[in-house]
Amino acid sequence: MEYDLIGIGFGPSNLSVAVALIEKWEEARLQGKRFPMTRICFLEKHERFSWHPGMLLPGSRMQISFLKDLATLRRPSSDYTFLSYLHSQNRLLPFINRGSFTPSRKEFADYLTWASDKVRQHPIVTVLFGQDVTGVEAIEIGDGRICVASKDVRTGIDSVKIGRNLIVSPGGQPRIPAPLLPLWMDQSQKRHFIHTSSYVTSIPQIIETSPGPLKVAVIGSGQSSSEVLLDLRSRLPPGSSIDMIFRKGSLKPSDDSPFANEIFDPESTDFMYNLPHATARAHVKHEYMNTNYGVVNPTTLDAVYEMIYDQKLDDSIAARYPDSENHLSKSTRINLLPYHEIVATDYSTDVKLDLQNILTHQLISRSYNLIILGTGYDRRTWIRQLLSASNTYQSFLSRVYFGDLKPALGAEAGRENAKPLSLTNSDMMISVNSVAPVITPPTRSLSPAESIKSETSDDSSSTSPISTNPSSPRSTTIPSLSTYTGIAPSSLHLSRAYRLLPVQEDVNFKPSIYVQGCSEATHGLSDTLLSVISVRSGEIVEDLLSRYSN
């Protein structure tokens, strides 16, 4: 079967696209019109719908209003809104009585699952779970088709889907600090590491199999690291300890004020995209980083400080009455290590971290049973699947969107009204997926107009910048993307409607390819968040349908 649209991933972004398409189909049906897209397929690696199961901590709350759901900002009367979900579950009035616009994460995750089940019942949508996409290529016949290869995660059976259009919404892959990468990739050391994305699903077994107290390091200073710190203290065996390691001088509060929050409005996407050059967009992004990256919700921040203060109170009581029964040895000890970065690692039975104070350059070494990484996500790993190549072969898709990669990368072949999306990962962080590490350090010097930092969380700032100079005592030579794919891409060109634009205007390739959740540098901070998914999905669907009509 040939599909009108194939979607890679079926998280909230592509779920919202499915909702927008269904509603357009319903409109056409009621008007007695033919709808051009009746065969839509989404491929999802997980075996069922799930939304951040590893961070569904008990009592955790959403950071945004429930109105920023799959549909409300685009179509308030939609049957797929959070309010429709509450009404269908007979909880609308109880939710109103709560007096809050922010539901629990558990409830919002259930809403998304409810919407997923509803979408999958519609005749124009097919969702195939348990399909790990292994490659994307073009078929050069007629006006072109897109071929998506996938592998069944249970049976290992390969399959191929043919589509007229593609939308890539793969989510993020854990970002691993470069000094920790060798240990992370070593299967024998896997038991020593958790990324916060899998914390809730992994930590119970680790604690159950622990023979005694644990020494734990939490890397990062953002919301996820702070929530894990609070939860972990109540879970660990008596006598355990937790070091929170980060480069900043203290945990910082997120700016949730009304004016600052306007940066997440759909109008801000227009503002960001229409800025005259990349330097201006980078400036705005940097200005508003404290709304989302490497910062902590004030409520969570207060809870962390209260926990540390209570520990100091216990210390004072124990010092005043040294002969009394000391309960401190039974509680988990929390230590904050600000202004520290990881400069080296080693392991035997435990993992040894060499830490350096970034102000005094003093070195200390600590050993840990468990490392928990609150180091954020990499949003660019889809490039490996979309524009694959080898040393002897350049894929048709990479020629379409990059041009001839030998010797130039097509970086200067910009299109009018298109914005270059830099693929350079300037802070040397590593993205790891199930197939192979995609490592993207700078491959050439970028002009100020081209240099846009990739979407990285300041949670990763507890690791040292890695020198690529072999003579440096702290150097780590990191291979470029070409080590794995044979190419070293610099930029793609992206339309306002999130559509990739070919290098040449007259290229004979008609399928449209859209990307979601990986264009912060061109479309603003809201791109990786829930804030604009309902509006963005509408924009993508409108653009896609307009190309059919043309």
PDB file of C-alpha atoms in Angstrom, residues 1-6 34 36-41 124 126 139 141-148 160-165 511 548:
ATOM      1  CA  MET A   1       0.000   0.000   0.000  1.00  0.00           C
ATOM      2  CA  GLU A   2       1.158   3.520  -0.773  1.00  0.00           C
ATOM      3  CA  TYR A   3       0.454   6.036   1.983  1.00  0.00           C
ATOM      4  CA  ASP A   4      -0.349   9.705   1.514  1.00  0.00           C
ATOM      5  CA  LEU A   5       1.707  10.511   4.613  1.00  0.00           C
ATOM      6  CA  ILE A   6       4.153   8.526   6.723  1.00  0.00           C
ATOM      7  CA  ARG A  34     -13.160  14.841  -1.502  1.00  0.00           C
ATOM      8  CA  PRO A  36      -6.915  14.102  -0.698  1.00  0.00           C
ATOM      9  CA  MET A  37      -5.310  12.240   2.215  1.00  0.00           C
ATOM     10  CA  THR A  38      -7.036   9.026   3.277  1.00  0.00           C
ATOM     11  CA  ARG A  39      -4.074   6.729   4.004  1.00  0.00           C
ATOM     12  CA  ILE A  40      -1.889   7.972   6.856  1.00  0.00           C
ATOM     13  CA  CYS A  41       0.599   5.771   8.701  1.00  0.00           C
ATOM     14  CA  ILE A 124      -7.756   7.200   7.720  1.00  0.00           C
ATOM     15  CA  THR A 126      -2.899   3.570  10.947  1.00  0.00           C
ATOM     16  CA  ILE A 139      12.330   6.489  -5.005  1.00  0.00           C
ATOM     17  CA  ILE A 141      10.251   7.544 -10.300  1.00  0.00           C
ATOM     18  CA  GLY A 142       7.777  10.088 -11.607  1.00  0.00           C
ATOM     19  CA  ASP A 143       7.540  12.979  -9.168  1.00  0.00           C
ATOM     20  CA  GLY A 144       9.139  10.873  -6.435  1.00  0.00           C
ATOM     21  CA  ARG A 145       8.120   8.784  -3.455  1.00  0.00           C
ATOM     22  CA  ILE A 146       9.640   8.227  -0.008  1.00  0.00           C
ATOM     23  CA  CYS A 147      10.642   4.795   1.208  1.00  0.00           C
ATOM     24  CA  VAL A 148      10.786   4.211   4.987  1.00  0.00           C
ATOM     25  CA  VAL A 160       9.214  -1.090   3.993  1.00  0.00           C
ATOM     26  CA  LYS A 161       6.515   1.555   3.662  1.00  0.00           C
ATOM     27  CA  ILE A 162       6.082   3.797   0.615  1.00  0.00           C
ATOM     28  CA  GLY A 163       4.696   7.284   1.064  1.00  0.00           C
ATOM     29  CA  ARG A 164       4.028  10.489  -0.853  1.00  0.00           C
ATOM     30  CA  ASN A 165       5.039  12.691   2.101  1.00  0.00           C
ATOM     31  CA  PRO A 511       7.144  14.767  -1.739  1.00  0.00           C
ATOM     32  CA  TYR A 548      -1.916  18.919  -2.922  1.00  0.00           C
TER      33      TYR A 548
END
